[in-house]
Amino acid sequence: MGLLYPQMKLNKYIVIDFDSTFTKIEAFDLLAEISLNGHPQAEERKKKIWEITNLGMDGSISFRESLEKRVELLAPNKTHLLQLAEKLKSQVSESFKRNREFFQKYADNIYVISNGFHVFIDPVVTEFGIKATNIFANRFHFDEQGNVTGFDEDNPLSANNGKVEQLKRLNLPGDVYVIGDGYTDYEIKHAGLANKFFAFTENVERENIMEKADHITPSLDEFLYLNKLNTAISYPKNRIHVLLLENVHPVAIELMKAEGFSVEIQTAALSEEELIKKIKNVSVLGIRSKTQVTEKVLEHANKLMAIGAFCIGTNQIDLQAATKKGIAVFNAPFSNTRSVVELVVAEMIILMRKVVEKSNKMHAGMWDKSAAGSFEIRGKKLGIIGYGNIGAQLSVLAESLGMKVLYYDIEEKLSLGNATRCKTMKEVLQQADVISLHIDGRAANKNIISEREFNLMKKGVIFINLSRGHIVDIAALKANILNEKVAGCALDVFPHEPNNLEEFVSELRGLPNTILTPHIGGSTVEAQQNIGNFVPGKFMDYINTGSTSNSVNFPNLVLPTLENAHRLIHIHENVPGILAKINKVLADHNINIAGQYLKTNELIGYVITDIDKKYNKDVIKELRSIEHTIKFRVLY
Ligand code: NAI
């Protein structure tokens, strides 16, 4: 592979371990999966290998003996080893993948020293630009059929203290820094052959190694940052502290960890007081609906860059206070759209067929077979009030089931398929056989469906509300169910929604052909997974590129990826003249602007400026000190 980056000289040598450092896993573990696949004693052998590894680690047997025994049990051949090398290529540690430029730039000074074997190490690390002559490892011996018969026993790396011996032989003429996860890496420092030992904990954390390290580096980013070698990233991601509360989906935790952030998880919500204590060091906060992010909490949130609501609503966050502090808020507005729509479709059918009543009777021992009052939904008119994410999606599904769709929205909305847009809600109410509400919870929507609206509806209408509880006058609804104007009703949301331990008190209990569900329209495993995927994506875009697409409180800017430039991200109070001031600083320093993007809302202005790679550090200071600046950061 050609080298993309110019090479640079360093006055130090960096020695990197392979297993669980360069790659996420131990190569022999993966080899066991390959070479023992289908072997009748596979499990037994794996167990033995594990025992031998431990005996080797605690010094009961020599390293060479442990290696011999393990190789014998693994019984690999060339094909297995080639497969292993291929598989290991996809197991390179995330922070190594992020920092390819580093390996190429300092290729002369980077060594990989391992007690593993060239045959599977070389193909993986040379792809990163590491020189073949800088890789030190063992070599297998093969017979004519390609089976492993042993290994080169003259190689110091096949014996105890191998890495120390190898370093002695290398006699590197400068400081030596070792990065590794295991004791053999620390031994190099212990023997006086390395100046510093960095315990690498991205894949495994070994307490006894961490205690001995000069620095603990949760990722390569941190190593590069500590040694001022960082090229690809501006700030080590492990220094970005993410606090995820309220049991957010594990997929979100995985995504944030894979990105290299330090992730702290708490299953419960935090009280205002608890959150105030914690928030000081938090850069990214993830919550669901219970944690209240108040102005008081935000006053203490000096490092906070973004808040993610792993749900739909953002009422629990003081958006105005967050905006004034330059904190971007994200949510997952359409991750559960499909779930809500599917429930509405099911309820339309169940209500039209009076399934609930029939089922209840069966449970009470009554067999009441009759077609009276049961209808298909095909050919019926569905009236959708609120044609947003959910309303529009329902429109598509309902049409595919053969319904005719009418809708009303206060805003101009493109009608999908053959749906008919109505100019007033009245038109929908008067014609529809099924009415489904999908409007938002703004204050003006309180009791938007009350006695007057029920009077407009057709007799025998099916009425469905899975949007917000306070938009329906419950007393009027009850009266219209009892007088049979409404033949069937499904409600998922209520003016007062208790918690799981409280009783659900409502005059709707016990009404005929009425389905009541506890606000579960959007509650599916898929929706939780979608939310878990969506919100971290927004965080990462914002942190890595400055993009604010879908932010609830920030001006929405979708930005091109940064190529060969630095990106200056400036958040300021929305007062006139800031852009001119930014550009004056840049002009005074003769800096060429490659691209500039500005958007404002009532409270803040958001300016992104991409500039040439070379710039004077004073520029940053001057930009930071422009009056009315709220937050400023640079992406490399
Ligand atoms: P959205 O914001 O995409 O759509 C709402 C639409 O209603 C907008 O097009 C808006 O212009 C329109 N609208 C607002 N007031 C109106 C009025 N008075 N008359 C006519 N149109 C009006 O929201 P989305 O994602 O479609 O959600 C709709 C509702 O469903 C929201 O209230 C949301 O809270 C609720 N929801 C309920 C869930 C559940 O578990 N039951 C899950 C997800 C959302």
XYZ file of C-alpha atoms and ligand atoms in Angstrom:
680
model
C 0.000 0.000 0.000
C 1.340 3.451 -0.878
C 1.985 5.907 1.915
C -0.420 8.805 2.022
C 1.360 10.982 4.523
C 4.869 12.471 4.527
C 7.161 10.758 6.993
C 8.576 12.567 10.001
C 11.505 11.857 12.293
C 11.003 11.493 16.017
C 13.572 11.516 18.763
C 11.887 8.549 20.437
C 10.935 4.980 19.591
C 7.467 3.624 20.143
C 7.170 -0.087 20.843
C 3.692 -1.530 20.441
C 2.333 -4.890 21.548
C 0.090 -6.854 19.165
C -2.457 -9.063 20.990
C -5.206 -7.055 22.762
C -3.368 -3.834 21.926
C -2.967 -3.503 18.161
C -5.908 -5.874 17.821
C -8.899 -6.091 20.108
C -8.395 -9.766 20.902
C -5.801 -12.473 21.578
C -4.854 -14.080 18.256
C -4.614 -17.578 19.781
C -8.235 -17.375 20.993
C -9.346 -16.705 17.449
C -6.989 -19.372 16.101
C -8.635 -21.930 18.402
C -12.015 -21.086 16.835
C -10.539 -21.678 13.378
C -8.186 -24.646 13.799
C -10.375 -26.560 16.264
C -13.592 -25.925 14.354
C -15.364 -29.292 14.118
C -12.629 -31.041 16.121
C -14.137 -33.728 18.405
C -12.145 -32.471 21.415
C -12.468 -28.770 20.613
C -13.940 -27.724 23.978
C -11.587 -29.887 25.980
C -8.574 -28.523 24.125
C -9.718 -24.897 24.496
C -10.027 -25.466 28.236
C -6.531 -26.948 28.375
C -5.123 -24.022 26.379
C -6.692 -21.669 28.862
C -5.179 -23.567 31.798
C -1.738 -23.587 30.194
C -1.929 -19.863 29.486
C -2.603 -19.278 33.180
C 0.225 -21.572 34.266
C 2.536 -19.595 31.982
C 1.312 -16.294 33.395
C 1.853 -17.205 37.031
C 5.313 -18.578 36.243
C 4.557 -22.267 37.027
C 5.871 -23.222 33.600
C 8.241 -21.356 31.280
C 6.886 -19.252 28.438
C 8.488 -21.576 25.877
C 6.861 -24.631 27.422
C 3.487 -22.890 27.477
C 3.893 -21.850 23.836
C 4.891 -25.371 22.757
C 1.933 -26.946 24.539
C -0.558 -24.459 23.193
C 0.690 -24.787 19.604
C 0.473 -28.563 19.925
C -3.147 -28.373 21.101
C -4.124 -25.833 18.455
C -2.527 -27.962 15.701
C -2.757 -25.201 13.109
C -1.817 -25.396 9.435
C -1.020 -22.691 6.894
C -4.641 -22.362 5.750
C -5.798 -21.761 9.324
C -3.118 -19.131 9.804
C -4.023 -17.307 6.604
C -7.662 -17.287 7.697
C -6.565 -15.981 11.080
C -4.624 -13.109 9.502
C -7.651 -12.149 7.407
C -9.934 -12.201 10.443
C -7.510 -10.200 12.553
C -7.578 -7.426 9.971
C -11.146 -6.695 11.002
C -10.220 -6.803 14.689
C -7.826 -3.854 14.802
C -8.464 -1.616 17.825
C -10.761 1.278 17.022
C -8.343 3.997 18.092
C -5.618 2.444 15.912
C -7.967 2.580 12.942
C -8.671 6.232 13.643
C -4.994 7.109 13.660
C -3.591 5.499 10.488
C -1.820 8.751 9.696
C 0.318 8.442 12.825
C 1.722 5.010 11.838
C 2.679 6.192 8.390
C 4.091 9.513 9.479
C 6.426 8.054 12.093
C 7.042 4.673 10.419
C 10.791 4.781 11.114
C 10.199 5.061 14.849
C 7.389 2.563 15.362
C 8.101 -1.057 16.298
C 5.721 -3.946 16.870
C 7.210 -6.472 19.288
C 5.158 -9.516 20.149
C 5.376 -13.036 21.512
C 2.968 -13.980 18.710
C 3.914 -14.997 15.167
C 4.919 -13.109 12.034
C 2.558 -15.108 9.845
C -0.518 -13.427 11.295
C 0.964 -10.180 12.629
C 2.735 -8.892 9.512
C -0.300 -8.824 7.181
C -2.274 -6.841 9.774
C 0.259 -4.229 10.820
C 1.989 -3.597 7.480
C -1.386 -2.401 6.140
C -0.998 0.486 8.559
C 2.388 1.439 7.142
C 4.482 -0.280 9.810
C 7.774 -1.392 8.298
C 8.315 -5.149 7.934
C 11.817 -4.660 9.309
C 10.343 -3.113 12.477
C 8.189 -6.134 13.339
C 9.655 -8.631 15.801
C 7.813 -11.881 16.499
C 8.161 -15.650 16.304
C 8.211 -17.864 13.217
C 6.506 -21.239 12.786
C 8.111 -24.281 11.170
C 5.893 -26.164 8.698
C 6.034 -29.633 7.135
C 5.407 -30.218 3.426
C 1.633 -30.391 3.923
C 1.697 -26.987 5.575
C 1.117 -28.278 9.131
C 2.884 -26.475 11.945
C 5.625 -28.685 13.371
C 7.130 -26.213 15.820
C 8.723 -22.765 15.958
C 12.103 -21.106 15.858
C 13.512 -21.722 19.317
C 16.489 -19.424 18.834
C 14.129 -16.456 18.733
C 14.233 -14.616 22.090
C 10.514 -13.881 21.763
C 9.692 -17.548 22.269
C 11.260 -17.525 25.731
C 10.717 -15.845 29.090
C 11.737 -12.208 29.193
C 11.701 -12.287 25.385
C 10.686 -8.694 24.801
C 13.455 -7.442 27.106
C 16.034 -9.537 25.260
C 14.727 -8.316 21.899
C 14.972 -4.691 23.001
C 18.541 -5.246 24.191
C 19.484 -6.610 20.780
C 17.815 -3.697 19.024
C 19.722 -1.164 21.098
C 17.545 1.734 19.953
C 19.413 5.056 20.012
C 16.858 7.232 21.829
C 13.993 7.237 24.321
C 11.751 4.183 24.186
C 8.026 4.315 24.973
C 6.166 1.016 25.283
C 2.415 0.650 24.702
C 0.854 -2.633 25.756
C -1.739 -4.382 27.855
C 0.335 -7.111 29.490
C 3.087 -7.838 31.956
C 5.669 -8.638 29.259
C 5.284 -5.071 28.004
C 5.832 -3.622 31.455
C 8.917 -5.864 31.849
C 10.729 -3.795 29.210
C 10.467 -0.713 31.397
C 11.242 -2.711 34.528
C 14.477 -3.922 32.922
C 15.459 -0.310 32.282
C 15.114 -0.583 28.513
C 12.154 1.752 28.163
C 11.684 5.267 29.498
C 7.936 5.003 29.841
C 5.302 2.293 29.912
C 1.766 3.139 28.780
C -0.878 0.630 29.909
C -3.301 0.284 27.009
C -6.811 -0.373 28.341
C -9.037 -0.014 25.290
C -9.565 -3.787 25.064
C -8.635 -5.245 28.453
C -7.968 -3.672 31.810
C -5.483 -5.527 33.998
C -5.298 -3.960 37.429
C -1.733 -5.154 38.167
C -0.489 -3.647 34.900
C -2.354 -0.371 35.330
C -0.803 0.103 38.765
C 2.676 -0.119 37.287
C 2.140 2.117 34.282
C 3.490 5.637 33.877
C 0.203 6.477 32.166
C -3.026 4.634 31.601
C -4.127 5.154 28.022
C -7.705 4.090 27.322
C -7.006 4.594 23.625
C -4.203 5.455 21.237
C -5.716 8.957 21.022
C -4.730 9.539 24.631
C -1.148 8.340 23.999
C -0.833 10.668 21.026
C -2.333 13.588 22.919
C -0.028 13.095 25.914
C 2.993 13.020 23.608
C 1.803 15.816 21.311
C 1.776 13.447 18.349
C -1.906 13.710 17.528
C -2.638 14.246 13.904
C -6.064 12.886 13.059
C -8.015 14.167 16.021
C -8.095 17.371 17.997
C -8.845 16.019 21.444
C -8.670 12.436 22.672
C -12.129 11.016 22.679
C -11.474 9.186 25.949
C -11.287 12.611 27.580
C -14.873 13.204 26.489
C -16.886 11.986 29.447
C -20.314 10.656 28.507
C -22.928 10.121 31.215
C -25.848 7.923 30.176
C -28.770 7.741 32.599
C -32.070 5.855 32.791
C -31.053 2.587 31.151
C -30.556 3.788 27.606
C -30.418 0.946 25.080
C -27.131 -1.072 25.162
C -26.591 -0.348 21.474
C -26.064 3.323 22.389
C -23.514 2.397 25.032
C -21.659 0.212 22.534
C -21.633 2.934 19.887
C -20.338 5.569 22.266
C -17.638 3.223 23.581
C -16.584 2.197 20.080
C -16.118 5.869 19.304
C -13.606 5.986 22.139
C -15.584 8.107 24.609
C -15.354 7.396 28.355
C -18.834 6.179 29.086
C -20.425 6.130 32.531
C -23.777 4.428 32.898
C -26.455 4.738 35.562
C -29.666 2.776 35.375
C -31.846 5.255 37.263
C -32.661 8.918 36.729
C -30.777 11.467 38.860
C -32.345 14.133 41.037
C -31.477 17.783 40.413
C -29.039 17.738 43.317
C -27.327 14.539 42.195
C -27.051 15.783 38.645
C -25.551 19.103 39.762
C -22.808 17.159 41.563
C -22.069 14.979 38.541
C -22.460 17.376 35.646
C -19.223 19.333 36.182
C -17.060 16.865 34.287
C -19.638 15.659 31.794
C -19.235 16.543 28.106
C -22.197 14.592 26.781
C -25.328 13.743 28.758
C -27.838 11.089 27.685
C -31.217 10.882 29.423
C -34.714 9.562 28.838
C -37.876 11.217 30.042
C -37.407 11.224 33.832
C -34.225 13.239 34.414
C -34.998 16.944 34.643
C -32.240 19.071 33.154
C -33.065 22.392 34.785
C -31.468 25.815 34.460
C -29.817 25.216 37.844
C -28.252 21.983 36.607
C -27.019 23.722 33.467
C -25.411 26.515 35.513
C -22.927 23.867 36.715
C -22.461 22.247 33.311
C -19.367 24.032 32.125
C -17.975 21.202 30.007
C -21.292 20.053 28.582
C -21.421 20.139 24.768
C -24.540 18.130 24.032
C -27.580 16.545 25.634
C -29.345 13.616 24.022
C -32.933 12.779 24.898
C -33.181 9.049 24.148
C -36.889 9.506 23.554
C -39.159 11.776 21.551
C -40.095 14.579 23.937
C -37.685 17.210 25.262
C -39.947 18.894 27.856
C -37.678 17.567 30.615
C -34.839 19.813 29.384
C -34.730 23.585 29.850
C -34.045 24.196 26.158
C -33.686 27.946 26.482
C -31.056 27.662 29.212
C -29.212 24.971 27.234
C -29.167 27.144 24.119
C -27.838 30.150 26.032
C -24.997 27.970 27.307
C -24.199 26.759 23.799
C -25.289 23.185 24.539
C -26.849 21.361 21.592
C -29.842 19.148 22.360
C -30.798 16.137 20.225
C -33.681 13.670 20.391
C -35.001 10.809 18.298
C -38.087 12.291 16.659
C -39.024 9.446 14.346
C -37.412 6.369 15.804
C -40.740 4.980 17.006
C -42.990 6.296 14.235
C -43.529 2.882 12.690
C -44.348 1.322 16.078
C -47.145 3.824 16.703
C -48.518 3.382 13.192
C -48.623 -0.418 13.475
C -50.607 -0.176 16.708
C -53.094 2.221 15.125
C -53.596 -0.143 12.183
C -54.164 -3.079 14.525
C -56.604 -1.095 16.681
C -58.627 0.097 13.698
C -59.231 -3.516 12.709
C -59.847 -4.772 16.226
C -62.350 -2.004 16.958
C -64.173 -2.373 13.638
C -64.567 -6.087 14.408
C -65.462 -5.538 18.090
C -62.756 -8.035 19.002
C -62.251 -6.682 22.520
C -65.890 -7.179 23.485
C -65.968 -10.625 21.914
C -62.774 -11.649 23.645
C -64.026 -10.349 27.004
C -67.225 -12.377 26.587
C -65.254 -15.517 25.772
C -63.207 -15.060 28.933
C -66.521 -14.898 30.770
C -67.639 -18.171 29.120
C -69.968 -16.625 26.481
C -69.937 -17.858 22.870
C -71.634 -15.041 20.912
C -71.016 -15.655 17.203
C -72.506 -12.838 15.143
C -71.502 -10.585 12.231
C -73.655 -7.658 13.377
C -71.706 -4.403 13.786
C -68.459 -5.954 12.424
C -66.829 -4.372 9.378
C -63.723 -4.620 7.238
C -61.518 -1.533 7.136
C -61.140 -1.894 3.353
C -62.899 0.951 1.562
C -63.536 2.916 4.788
C -62.508 6.549 5.149
C -59.666 7.209 7.569
C -59.449 10.804 8.811
C -56.006 11.742 10.072
C -55.647 14.907 12.136
C -51.985 15.972 12.144
C -50.008 14.833 9.087
C -46.519 14.808 10.604
C -44.147 11.854 10.885
C -46.753 9.491 12.293
C -49.820 10.796 10.457
C -48.085 10.593 7.072
C -46.724 7.088 7.702
C -50.171 5.909 8.799
C -51.582 7.374 5.597
C -49.309 5.133 3.506
C -50.049 1.949 5.429
C -53.788 2.586 5.575
C -53.969 3.120 1.809
C -52.110 -0.097 1.198
C -54.845 -1.817 3.243
C -57.460 -0.325 0.940
C -58.650 2.626 3.039
C -59.388 6.100 1.672
C -57.360 8.702 3.511
C -58.393 12.287 4.338
C -56.186 14.488 6.445
C -55.942 17.885 8.012
C -52.805 19.647 9.223
C -52.385 23.277 10.247
C -49.292 23.375 8.086
C -48.995 22.809 4.351
C -48.075 19.104 4.060
C -47.393 17.095 0.937
C -50.057 14.414 0.570
C -48.624 10.943 0.115
C -50.120 8.436 -2.325
C -53.766 9.231 -3.003
C -54.515 10.884 0.343
C -56.805 13.920 0.177
C -55.845 17.064 2.011
C -58.781 18.849 3.684
C -58.796 22.571 4.319
C -60.459 22.291 7.713
C -60.633 19.770 10.507
C -64.405 19.950 10.180
C -64.254 18.409 6.667
C -62.341 15.431 8.033
C -64.563 14.969 11.079
C -67.723 15.021 8.988
C -66.613 12.365 6.485
C -64.380 9.904 8.297
C -65.357 6.395 9.453
C -62.206 6.231 11.551
C -60.579 9.304 13.117
C -57.002 9.102 14.347
C -55.263 12.007 16.083
C -51.548 12.613 15.466
C -50.995 16.217 16.457
C -48.366 17.536 18.825
C -48.942 18.610 22.399
C -48.698 22.400 22.059
C -50.849 24.303 24.559
C -53.248 25.535 21.841
C -54.207 21.915 21.171
C -55.787 21.410 24.613
C -59.296 19.911 24.250
C -59.163 20.377 20.504
C -61.638 17.491 20.339
C -64.591 18.263 22.572
C -68.401 18.098 22.403
C -68.589 20.410 19.346
C -66.204 18.175 17.363
C -67.970 14.952 18.410
C -71.207 16.502 17.144
C -69.634 16.840 13.692
C -68.643 13.156 13.489
C -70.610 10.381 11.783
C -72.587 8.010 13.996
C -70.651 4.817 14.607
C -67.241 6.451 14.155
C -64.091 4.758 15.440
C -62.011 7.227 17.464
C -58.286 6.745 18.114
C -55.833 8.897 20.045
C -52.218 7.814 20.407
C -50.792 11.343 20.391
C -51.272 13.433 23.563
C -53.777 13.080 26.386
C -54.850 16.664 26.972
C -56.061 17.227 23.399
C -59.324 15.329 24.006
C -62.086 16.423 26.391
C -62.498 13.144 28.265
C -65.982 13.852 29.635
C -67.254 14.577 26.108
C -65.607 11.413 24.807
C -67.198 9.311 27.532
C -70.653 10.749 26.797
C -70.247 10.012 23.084
C -69.158 6.426 23.701
C -72.155 5.876 25.964
C -74.619 7.432 23.484
C -73.081 5.174 20.782
C -71.941 8.032 18.541
C -68.480 6.548 18.965
C -68.708 2.810 18.230
C -65.144 2.030 19.207
C -62.297 3.886 20.821
C -58.589 3.332 21.435
C -56.608 5.587 23.742
C -52.931 5.316 24.603
C -52.439 8.757 26.169
C -54.277 10.512 29.004
C -54.441 13.942 30.647
C -52.926 12.386 33.758
C -50.598 9.420 33.335
C -49.625 7.658 36.584
C -46.371 5.824 37.179
C -46.182 2.020 37.181
C -46.932 1.797 40.909
C -49.973 4.107 40.983
C -53.529 3.184 40.120
C -54.875 4.376 36.776
C -57.886 6.426 37.797
C -60.150 7.427 34.906
C -63.808 7.713 34.006
C -62.934 5.785 30.841
C -62.475 2.513 32.707
C -65.096 -0.090 31.832
C -66.541 1.640 28.754
C -67.734 -0.619 25.895
C -65.473 -1.383 22.904
C -62.762 0.845 24.358
C -59.094 -0.134 24.270
C -56.935 1.545 26.907
C -53.155 1.161 26.769
C -50.519 2.752 29.057
C -48.714 5.067 26.573
C -47.016 2.189 24.765
C -47.655 3.302 21.169
C -43.967 3.787 20.578
C -42.732 1.185 23.030
C -41.193 -1.630 21.033
C -37.793 -3.275 21.098
C -37.196 -2.002 17.570
C -38.012 1.580 18.546
C -35.669 1.407 21.539
C -32.971 0.064 19.256
C -33.622 2.813 16.687
C -33.378 5.458 19.394
C -30.194 3.846 20.713
C -28.679 4.078 17.245
C -30.010 7.471 16.259
C -29.021 9.709 19.162
C -25.330 8.626 19.350
C -25.132 9.254 15.596
C -26.230 12.846 16.213
C -23.731 13.276 19.083
C -20.888 11.963 16.969
C -21.758 14.134 13.983
C -21.859 17.141 16.261
C -18.606 16.366 18.061
C -16.701 15.191 14.988
C -17.958 17.623 12.353
C -19.988 20.331 14.102
C -23.096 19.222 12.218
C -26.325 20.070 14.064
C -28.857 18.397 11.803
C -32.031 17.547 13.769
C -30.917 19.476 16.831
C -33.946 20.607 18.817
C -32.481 23.929 19.959
C -29.537 24.769 17.673
C -29.700 26.289 14.207
C -29.571 23.219 11.935
C -26.404 23.058 9.831
C -25.375 20.008 7.833
C -21.685 20.321 7.024
C -19.397 18.747 4.464
C -16.688 16.437 5.866
C -13.513 18.176 6.761
C -10.690 17.592 4.312
C -7.229 18.963 4.730
C -8.441 21.913 6.758
C -9.117 22.961 10.309
C -12.673 23.715 11.308
C -13.388 26.542 13.729
C -16.688 26.185 15.529
C -17.953 29.376 17.089
C -21.143 29.656 19.119
C -22.148 33.159 20.174
C -25.056 35.218 21.451
C -27.109 36.368 18.512
C -25.995 40.005 18.323
C -25.073 41.765 15.064
C -21.512 41.914 13.752
C -19.948 38.703 15.122
C -19.273 37.182 11.713
C -17.459 40.348 10.675
C -15.354 40.179 13.838
C -14.424 36.533 13.204
C -13.430 37.332 9.650
C -11.425 40.357 10.724
C -9.309 38.185 13.050
C -8.740 35.732 10.211
C -7.897 38.491 7.720
C -5.481 40.132 10.167
C -3.583 36.850 10.274
C -3.730 36.319 6.511
C -5.734 33.138 6.890
C -7.464 31.729 3.887
C -11.095 30.717 4.446
C -11.914 27.481 2.608
C -15.604 27.509 3.536
C -17.906 29.304 5.922
C -21.403 28.504 7.188
C -23.612 30.612 9.431
C -27.044 30.083 10.873
C -28.794 31.812 13.729
C -31.910 31.419 15.845
C -33.412 33.893 18.312
C -30.785 33.158 20.933
C -27.556 32.109 19.301
C -25.458 32.287 16.173
C -23.556 29.254 14.928
C -20.591 29.906 12.634
C -18.393 27.253 11.104
C -15.229 28.351 9.320
C -12.918 25.940 7.538
C -9.403 27.329 7.234
C -6.038 26.250 5.826
C -4.063 23.815 7.928
C -1.320 26.264 8.826
C -2.340 28.900 11.318
C -0.909 30.820 14.168
C -2.045 29.765 17.661
C -2.816 33.422 18.544
C -5.741 33.269 16.138
C -7.473 30.799 18.429
C -6.963 33.057 21.442
C -8.324 36.057 19.582
C -11.367 34.187 18.300
C -12.098 32.918 21.783
C -11.971 36.419 23.200
C -14.456 37.983 20.755
C -17.170 39.562 22.898
C -20.439 37.528 23.156
C -18.648 34.242 22.430
C -20.379 31.372 24.254
C -18.267 28.408 23.160
C -15.453 27.870 20.733
C -13.623 24.750 19.572
C -11.343 23.621 16.767
C -11.487 20.387 14.774
C -8.294 19.150 13.153
P -44.868 15.674 14.188
O -44.437 16.897 14.865
O -44.076 15.085 13.105
O -46.372 15.884 13.647
C -47.354 16.631 14.279
C -48.175 17.293 13.191
O -49.337 17.824 13.771
C -47.444 18.444 12.521
O -47.471 18.257 11.129
C -48.233 19.672 12.948
O -48.248 20.686 11.975
C -49.610 19.081 13.144
N -50.499 19.822 14.022
C -50.227 20.403 15.215
N -51.327 20.948 15.739
C -52.315 20.698 14.866
C -53.704 20.998 14.849
N -54.265 21.647 15.841
N -54.422 20.582 13.789
C -53.839 19.918 12.743
N -52.555 19.614 12.709
C -51.795 19.982 13.773
O -45.063 14.587 15.353
P -45.156 13.010 15.230
O -43.825 12.401 15.403
O -45.956 12.646 14.054
O -45.990 12.688 16.568
C -47.356 13.011 16.660
C -47.842 12.870 18.083
O -47.694 11.529 18.525
C -47.117 13.745 19.087
O -48.055 14.338 19.925
C -46.278 12.778 19.876
O -46.068 13.235 21.185
C -47.139 11.532 19.843
N -46.416 10.282 20.048
C -46.978 9.322 20.839
C -46.340 8.125 21.045
C -46.959 7.080 21.890
O -46.256 6.249 22.467
N -48.255 7.028 21.974
C -45.031 7.850 20.475
C -44.568 8.881 19.571
C -45.241 10.054 19.405
